[in-house]
Amino acid sequence: MSRVIRWLFFAVLVRGVVLVLLGLNLRHRERLPKGGPAILAANHNSHLDTMVLISLMPLSLLPRVRPVAAADYFLRNRLMAWFSTKVIGIIPIKRQRDRPDEDLLAPVHEAIGRGDIVCFFPEGSRGEPERFKPVKSGIARLAERFPGVPVYPIYLHGLGKALPKGEALLVPFFLDVFVGDPLYWTGDRDSFLRAYRDAMDALAAEGNFPPWE
């Protein structure tokens, strides 16, 4: 039953909102992965980001598309936990370690190992609309752990204005999504993070947007 609900939620509600109510300009759709494992690595300004990333993929891949999300927020009560895990399909991760040697990304490793397409936000949390916060090391650690898995830089514009942080109502605002060429492990974390940031800057420039406004 939850699979049917998830399919209807994304096929009807999410796609209706994104494509009809808001409007979506998607550049370089052909670069999106045709299957997993893969990592979609996007900037993060809104809860709408996750919905848009999932809606970019064919409905046939929906069971394989898994967004990474904070367990303390999305599992905070029983109803939210059910909706987040069964309908949105999140991979819940903790933000704080219970012990020094705990790997917070272990659930993500399991999902990638199963061949899932993981939606990941390298900034770690939502920021201000159209502003890119410093990228944390998590995306580099994933690339290092899975050097053969492609990491797709995806630049999202307008989502932080369509559904700003702390707001519950949508504001009609046209959305732009730019998909970059896949990145692979470069041999060290610093160079990989630079490559990712350079790719995101290039995608923003391609849209002729102010540099992260």
PDB file of C-alpha atoms in Angstrom:
ATOM      1  CA  MET A   1       0.000   0.000   0.000  1.00  0.00           C
ATOM      2  CA  SER A   2       2.779   2.470   0.863  1.00  0.00           C
ATOM      3  CA  ARG A   3       4.333   1.942  -2.588  1.00  0.00           C
ATOM      4  CA  VAL A   4       1.046   2.867  -4.239  1.00  0.00           C
ATOM      5  CA  ILE A   5       0.686   5.944  -2.025  1.00  0.00           C
ATOM      6  CA  ARG A   6       4.252   6.985  -2.818  1.00  0.00           C
ATOM      7  CA  TRP A   7       3.693   6.582  -6.558  1.00  0.00           C
ATOM      8  CA  LEU A   8       0.463   8.615  -6.463  1.00  0.00           C
ATOM      9  CA  PHE A   9       2.072  11.292  -4.276  1.00  0.00           C
ATOM     10  CA  PHE A  10       4.912  11.929  -6.722  1.00  0.00           C
ATOM     11  CA  ALA A  11       3.101  11.150  -9.987  1.00  0.00           C
ATOM     12  CA  VAL A  12       0.084  13.324  -9.253  1.00  0.00           C
ATOM     13  CA  LEU A  13       0.687  15.790  -6.424  1.00  0.00           C
ATOM     14  CA  VAL A  14       4.400  16.593  -6.599  1.00  0.00           C
ATOM     15  CA  ARG A  15       4.631  16.636 -10.384  1.00  0.00           C
ATOM     16  CA  GLY A  16       1.433  18.667 -10.579  1.00  0.00           C
ATOM     17  CA  VAL A  17       2.812  21.298  -8.213  1.00  0.00           C
ATOM     18  CA  VAL A  18       6.286  21.406  -9.776  1.00  0.00           C
ATOM     19  CA  LEU A  19       5.291  21.315 -13.431  1.00  0.00           C
ATOM     20  CA  VAL A  20       1.925  23.095 -13.417  1.00  0.00           C
ATOM     21  CA  LEU A  21       1.656  25.379 -10.392  1.00  0.00           C
ATOM     22  CA  LEU A  22       5.289  26.506 -10.269  1.00  0.00           C
ATOM     23  CA  GLY A  23       6.842  25.610 -13.596  1.00  0.00           C
ATOM     24  CA  LEU A  24      10.193  23.938 -14.088  1.00  0.00           C
ATOM     25  CA  ASN A  25      13.034  24.700 -16.474  1.00  0.00           C
ATOM     26  CA  LEU A  26      15.284  21.628 -16.565  1.00  0.00           C
ATOM     27  CA  ARG A  27      18.592  21.910 -18.406  1.00  0.00           C
ATOM     28  CA  HIS A  28      20.621  18.846 -19.437  1.00  0.00           C
ATOM     29  CA  ARG A  29      18.058  16.193 -18.553  1.00  0.00           C
ATOM     30  CA  GLU A  30      20.101  13.763 -20.664  1.00  0.00           C
ATOM     31  CA  ARG A  31      22.868  13.886 -18.051  1.00  0.00           C
ATOM     32  CA  LEU A  32      20.680  12.373 -15.328  1.00  0.00           C
ATOM     33  CA  PRO A  33      21.500   8.771 -14.391  1.00  0.00           C
ATOM     34  CA  LYS A  34      19.509   6.020 -16.085  1.00  0.00           C
ATOM     35  CA  GLY A  35      19.855   3.842 -12.998  1.00  0.00           C
ATOM     36  CA  GLY A  36      21.791   3.357  -9.800  1.00  0.00           C
ATOM     37  CA  PRO A  37      23.927   3.466  -7.913  1.00  0.00           C
ATOM     38  CA  ALA A  38      24.347   7.217  -8.272  1.00  0.00           C
ATOM     39  CA  ILE A  39      24.428  10.346  -6.125  1.00  0.00           C
ATOM     40  CA  LEU A  40      22.473  13.514  -6.945  1.00  0.00           C
ATOM     41  CA  ALA A  41      24.332  16.306  -5.099  1.00  0.00           C
ATOM     42  CA  ALA A  42      22.419  19.595  -4.974  1.00  0.00           C
ATOM     43  CA  ASN A  43      22.417  22.903  -3.127  1.00  0.00           C
ATOM     44  CA  HIS A  44      19.802  23.080  -0.379  1.00  0.00           C
ATOM     45  CA  ASN A  45      17.504  26.011   0.419  1.00  0.00           C
ATOM     46  CA  SER A  46      14.065  24.424   0.841  1.00  0.00           C
ATOM     47  CA  HIS A  47      12.164  21.236   1.681  1.00  0.00           C
ATOM     48  CA  LEU A  48      10.955  21.527  -1.907  1.00  0.00           C
ATOM     49  CA  ASP A  49      14.474  20.588  -3.067  1.00  0.00           C
ATOM     50  CA  THR A  50      13.933  16.926  -2.217  1.00  0.00           C
ATOM     51  CA  MET A  51      10.586  16.765  -4.016  1.00  0.00           C
ATOM     52  CA  VAL A  52      12.036  18.338  -7.154  1.00  0.00           C
ATOM     53  CA  LEU A  53      15.080  16.047  -7.227  1.00  0.00           C
ATOM     54  CA  ILE A  54      12.893  12.955  -6.941  1.00  0.00           C
ATOM     55  CA  SER A  55      10.489  14.252  -9.593  1.00  0.00           C
ATOM     56  CA  LEU A  56      13.378  14.580 -12.077  1.00  0.00           C
ATOM     57  CA  MET A  57      13.706  10.816 -12.259  1.00  0.00           C
ATOM     58  CA  PRO A  58      11.380   8.482 -14.200  1.00  0.00           C
ATOM     59  CA  LEU A  59       8.576   7.016 -12.119  1.00  0.00           C
ATOM     60  CA  SER A  60       9.921   3.559 -12.940  1.00  0.00           C
ATOM     61  CA  LEU A  61      12.985   4.401 -10.798  1.00  0.00           C
ATOM     62  CA  LEU A  62      10.971   5.840  -7.905  1.00  0.00           C
ATOM     63  CA  PRO A  63      11.582   2.853  -5.578  1.00  0.00           C
ATOM     64  CA  ARG A  64      15.334   3.409  -6.049  1.00  0.00           C
ATOM     65  CA  VAL A  65      15.432   7.175  -5.394  1.00  0.00           C
ATOM     66  CA  ARG A  66      16.281   7.855  -1.745  1.00  0.00           C
ATOM     67  CA  PRO A  67      16.873  11.324  -0.245  1.00  0.00           C
ATOM     68  CA  VAL A  68      19.172  11.675   2.765  1.00  0.00           C
ATOM     69  CA  ALA A  69      17.494  13.516   5.653  1.00  0.00           C
ATOM     70  CA  ALA A  70      18.048  14.332   9.323  1.00  0.00           C
ATOM     71  CA  ALA A  71      16.563  11.653  11.574  1.00  0.00           C
ATOM     72  CA  ASP A  72      15.908  13.993  14.492  1.00  0.00           C
ATOM     73  CA  TYR A  73      13.671  16.206  12.315  1.00  0.00           C
ATOM     74  CA  PHE A  74      11.905  13.723  10.060  1.00  0.00           C
ATOM     75  CA  LEU A  75      11.411  10.970  12.647  1.00  0.00           C
ATOM     76  CA  ARG A  76      10.268  13.294  15.430  1.00  0.00           C
ATOM     77  CA  ASN A  77       6.817  11.712  15.700  1.00  0.00           C
ATOM     78  CA  ARG A  78       5.108   8.574  14.441  1.00  0.00           C
ATOM     79  CA  LEU A  79       3.098  10.191  11.645  1.00  0.00           C
ATOM     80  CA  MET A  80       6.054  12.197  10.337  1.00  0.00           C
ATOM     81  CA  ALA A  81       8.275   9.109  10.501  1.00  0.00           C
ATOM     82  CA  TRP A  82       5.778   7.035   8.494  1.00  0.00           C
ATOM     83  CA  PHE A  83       5.325   9.716   5.833  1.00  0.00           C
ATOM     84  CA  SER A  84       9.054  10.422   5.586  1.00  0.00           C
ATOM     85  CA  THR A  85      10.191   6.815   5.294  1.00  0.00           C
ATOM     86  CA  LYS A  86       7.291   5.212   3.419  1.00  0.00           C
ATOM     87  CA  VAL A  87       6.138   8.025   1.123  1.00  0.00           C
ATOM     88  CA  ILE A  88       9.176  10.280   0.677  1.00  0.00           C
ATOM     89  CA  GLY A  89      11.518   7.314   1.071  1.00  0.00           C
ATOM     90  CA  ILE A  90      14.187   9.088   3.107  1.00  0.00           C
ATOM     91  CA  ILE A  91      17.427   7.612   4.378  1.00  0.00           C
ATOM     92  CA  PRO A  92      17.412   8.939   7.952  1.00  0.00           C
ATOM     93  CA  ILE A  93      20.807   9.804   9.395  1.00  0.00           C
ATOM     94  CA  LYS A  94      21.796  11.183  12.770  1.00  0.00           C
ATOM     95  CA  ARG A  95      23.485  14.582  13.013  1.00  0.00           C
ATOM     96  CA  GLN A  96      25.446  13.742  16.167  1.00  0.00           C
ATOM     97  CA  ARG A  97      27.489  10.649  17.016  1.00  0.00           C
ATOM     98  CA  ASP A  98      26.593   8.520  20.018  1.00  0.00           C
ATOM     99  CA  ARG A  99      30.182   7.249  20.126  1.00  0.00           C
ATOM    100  CA  PRO A 100      33.425   8.566  18.610  1.00  0.00           C
ATOM    101  CA  ASP A 101      33.817   5.758  16.051  1.00  0.00           C
ATOM    102  CA  GLU A 102      30.219   5.863  14.775  1.00  0.00           C
ATOM    103  CA  ASP A 103      29.889   6.422  11.025  1.00  0.00           C
ATOM    104  CA  LEU A 104      26.894   8.705  10.499  1.00  0.00           C
ATOM    105  CA  LEU A 105      26.876   7.918   6.778  1.00  0.00           C
ATOM    106  CA  ALA A 106      26.530   4.143   7.269  1.00  0.00           C
ATOM    107  CA  PRO A 107      22.845   4.101   6.171  1.00  0.00           C
ATOM    108  CA  VAL A 108      23.841   5.958   2.986  1.00  0.00           C
ATOM    109  CA  HIS A 109      26.583   3.416   2.312  1.00  0.00           C
ATOM    110  CA  GLU A 110      23.988   0.650   2.569  1.00  0.00           C
ATOM    111  CA  ALA A 111      21.658   2.395   0.118  1.00  0.00           C
ATOM    112  CA  ILE A 112      24.420   2.969  -2.436  1.00  0.00           C
ATOM    113  CA  GLY A 113      25.559  -0.616  -2.000  1.00  0.00           C
ATOM    114  CA  ARG A 114      22.015  -1.740  -2.904  1.00  0.00           C
ATOM    115  CA  GLY A 115      22.149   0.296  -6.104  1.00  0.00           C
ATOM    116  CA  ASP A 116      19.946   3.191  -5.015  1.00  0.00           C
ATOM    117  CA  ILE A 117      20.027   6.727  -6.423  1.00  0.00           C
ATOM    118  CA  VAL A 118      20.781   8.894  -3.397  1.00  0.00           C
ATOM    119  CA  CYS A 119      19.756  12.556  -3.142  1.00  0.00           C
ATOM    120  CA  PHE A 120      22.417  14.294  -1.062  1.00  0.00           C
ATOM    121  CA  PHE A 121      22.845  17.908   0.046  1.00  0.00           C
ATOM    122  CA  PRO A 122      26.569  18.581   0.573  1.00  0.00           C
ATOM    123  CA  GLU A 123      25.908  21.758   2.589  1.00  0.00           C
ATOM    124  CA  GLY A 124      24.344  19.585   5.274  1.00  0.00           C
ATOM    125  CA  SER A 125      21.293  21.730   6.022  1.00  0.00           C
ATOM    126  CA  ARG A 126      19.065  24.328   4.424  1.00  0.00           C
ATOM    127  CA  GLY A 127      20.515  27.789   3.941  1.00  0.00           C
ATOM    128  CA  GLU A 128      19.210  31.155   2.809  1.00  0.00           C
ATOM    129  CA  PRO A 129      17.552  31.340  -0.631  1.00  0.00           C
ATOM    130  CA  GLU A 130      20.086  31.218  -3.470  1.00  0.00           C
ATOM    131  CA  ARG A 131      23.082  31.297  -1.138  1.00  0.00           C
ATOM    132  CA  PHE A 132      25.579  28.452  -1.138  1.00  0.00           C
ATOM    133  CA  LYS A 133      27.002  27.552   2.244  1.00  0.00           C
ATOM    134  CA  PRO A 134      30.417  25.900   2.655  1.00  0.00           C
ATOM    135  CA  VAL A 135      30.343  22.284   1.519  1.00  0.00           C
ATOM    136  CA  LYS A 136      30.956  19.699   4.219  1.00  0.00           C
ATOM    137  CA  SER A 137      33.197  16.685   3.767  1.00  0.00           C
ATOM    138  CA  GLY A 138      30.378  14.124   3.575  1.00  0.00           C
ATOM    139  CA  ILE A 139      30.077  14.151  -0.220  1.00  0.00           C
ATOM    140  CA  ALA A 140      33.842  13.651  -0.575  1.00  0.00           C
ATOM    141  CA  ARG A 141      33.760  10.763   1.892  1.00  0.00           C
ATOM    142  CA  LEU A 142      30.996   9.100  -0.122  1.00  0.00           C
ATOM    143  CA  ALA A 143      32.973   9.544  -3.349  1.00  0.00           C
ATOM    144  CA  GLU A 144      36.047   8.074  -1.650  1.00  0.00           C
ATOM    145  CA  ARG A 145      34.083   5.086  -0.346  1.00  0.00           C
ATOM    146  CA  PHE A 146      32.477   4.465  -3.764  1.00  0.00           C
ATOM    147  CA  PRO A 147      34.999   5.735  -6.357  1.00  0.00           C
ATOM    148  CA  GLY A 148      33.120   4.154  -9.260  1.00  0.00           C
ATOM    149  CA  VAL A 149      29.759   5.731  -8.390  1.00  0.00           C
ATOM    150  CA  PRO A 150      28.976   8.965 -10.287  1.00  0.00           C
ATOM    151  CA  VAL A 151      28.200  12.143  -8.349  1.00  0.00           C
ATOM    152  CA  TYR A 152      25.937  14.509 -10.308  1.00  0.00           C
ATOM    153  CA  PRO A 153      26.205  18.217  -9.377  1.00  0.00           C
ATOM    154  CA  ILE A 154      22.715  19.727  -9.587  1.00  0.00           C
ATOM    155  CA  TYR A 155      22.121  23.455  -9.264  1.00  0.00           C
ATOM    156  CA  LEU A 156      18.656  24.439  -8.009  1.00  0.00           C
ATOM    157  CA  HIS A 157      17.415  28.013  -8.389  1.00  0.00           C
ATOM    158  CA  GLY A 158      14.189  29.532  -7.115  1.00  0.00           C
ATOM    159  CA  LEU A 159      13.174  26.799  -4.702  1.00  0.00           C
ATOM    160  CA  GLY A 160      14.242  28.756  -1.631  1.00  0.00           C
ATOM    161  CA  LYS A 161      11.884  31.509  -2.746  1.00  0.00           C
ATOM    162  CA  ALA A 162       9.011  29.215  -3.738  1.00  0.00           C
ATOM    163  CA  LEU A 163       9.049  27.538  -0.303  1.00  0.00           C
ATOM    164  CA  PRO A 164      11.341  29.495   2.039  1.00  0.00           C
ATOM    165  CA  LYS A 165      12.749  27.954   5.198  1.00  0.00           C
ATOM    166  CA  GLY A 166      10.226  28.243   8.019  1.00  0.00           C
ATOM    167  CA  GLU A 167       7.247  28.743   5.673  1.00  0.00           C
ATOM    168  CA  ALA A 168       4.440  26.278   4.979  1.00  0.00           C
ATOM    169  CA  LEU A 169       2.794  27.935   1.952  1.00  0.00           C
ATOM    170  CA  LEU A 170       4.119  27.867  -1.587  1.00  0.00           C
ATOM    171  CA  VAL A 171       4.894  31.125  -3.357  1.00  0.00           C
ATOM    172  CA  PRO A 172       4.554  30.903  -7.173  1.00  0.00           C
ATOM    173  CA  PHE A 173       8.141  31.233  -8.358  1.00  0.00           C
ATOM    174  CA  PHE A 174       9.600  29.663 -11.493  1.00  0.00           C
ATOM    175  CA  LEU A 175      12.136  26.917 -10.789  1.00  0.00           C
ATOM    176  CA  ASP A 176      15.394  26.270 -12.635  1.00  0.00           C
ATOM    177  CA  VAL A 177      17.371  23.036 -12.442  1.00  0.00           C
ATOM    178  CA  PHE A 178      20.766  22.566 -14.109  1.00  0.00           C
ATOM    179  CA  VAL A 179      22.320  19.093 -14.205  1.00  0.00           C
ATOM    180  CA  GLY A 180      26.107  18.831 -14.425  1.00  0.00           C
ATOM    181  CA  ASP A 181      28.323  16.133 -15.852  1.00  0.00           C
ATOM    182  CA  PRO A 182      29.057  13.367 -13.331  1.00  0.00           C
ATOM    183  CA  LEU A 183      32.081  13.654 -11.070  1.00  0.00           C
ATOM    184  CA  TYR A 184      34.181  10.770  -9.796  1.00  0.00           C
ATOM    185  CA  TRP A 185      36.640  10.395  -6.956  1.00  0.00           C
ATOM    186  CA  THR A 186      39.726  12.508  -7.638  1.00  0.00           C
ATOM    187  CA  GLY A 187      42.123  10.877  -5.206  1.00  0.00           C
ATOM    188  CA  ASP A 188      41.798  13.244  -2.250  1.00  0.00           C
ATOM    189  CA  ARG A 189      38.948  14.986  -0.484  1.00  0.00           C
ATOM    190  CA  ASP A 190      40.065  18.586  -0.963  1.00  0.00           C
ATOM    191  CA  SER A 191      40.403  18.269  -4.732  1.00  0.00           C
ATOM    192  CA  PHE A 192      37.039  16.528  -4.987  1.00  0.00           C
ATOM    193  CA  LEU A 193      35.319  19.276  -2.989  1.00  0.00           C
ATOM    194  CA  ARG A 194      36.952  21.899  -5.241  1.00  0.00           C
ATOM    195  CA  ALA A 195      35.784  20.033  -8.340  1.00  0.00           C
ATOM    196  CA  TYR A 196      32.252  19.891  -6.977  1.00  0.00           C
ATOM    197  CA  ARG A 197      32.198  23.581  -6.079  1.00  0.00           C
ATOM    198  CA  ASP A 198      33.649  24.525  -9.479  1.00  0.00           C
ATOM    199  CA  ALA A 199      30.960  22.460 -11.211  1.00  0.00           C
ATOM    200  CA  MET A 200      28.198  24.147  -9.207  1.00  0.00           C
ATOM    201  CA  ASP A 201      29.607  27.610  -9.947  1.00  0.00           C
ATOM    202  CA  ALA A 202      29.703  26.754 -13.660  1.00  0.00           C
ATOM    203  CA  LEU A 203      26.071  25.623 -13.620  1.00  0.00           C
ATOM    204  CA  ALA A 204      25.000  28.826 -11.872  1.00  0.00           C
ATOM    205  CA  ALA A 205      26.916  30.877 -14.432  1.00  0.00           C
ATOM    206  CA  GLU A 206      25.283  28.952 -17.277  1.00  0.00           C
ATOM    207  CA  GLY A 207      21.917  30.222 -16.091  1.00  0.00           C
ATOM    208  CA  ASN A 208      23.189  33.813 -16.072  1.00  0.00           C
ATOM    209  CA  PHE A 209      22.157  34.086 -12.441  1.00  0.00           C
ATOM    210  CA  PRO A 210      23.998  36.423 -10.092  1.00  0.00           C
ATOM    211  CA  PRO A 211      26.792  34.399  -8.432  1.00  0.00           C
ATOM    212  CA  TRP A 212      24.802  32.850  -5.618  1.00  0.00           C
ATOM    213  CA  GLU A 213      23.052  36.223  -5.200  1.00  0.00           C
TER     214      GLU A 213
END
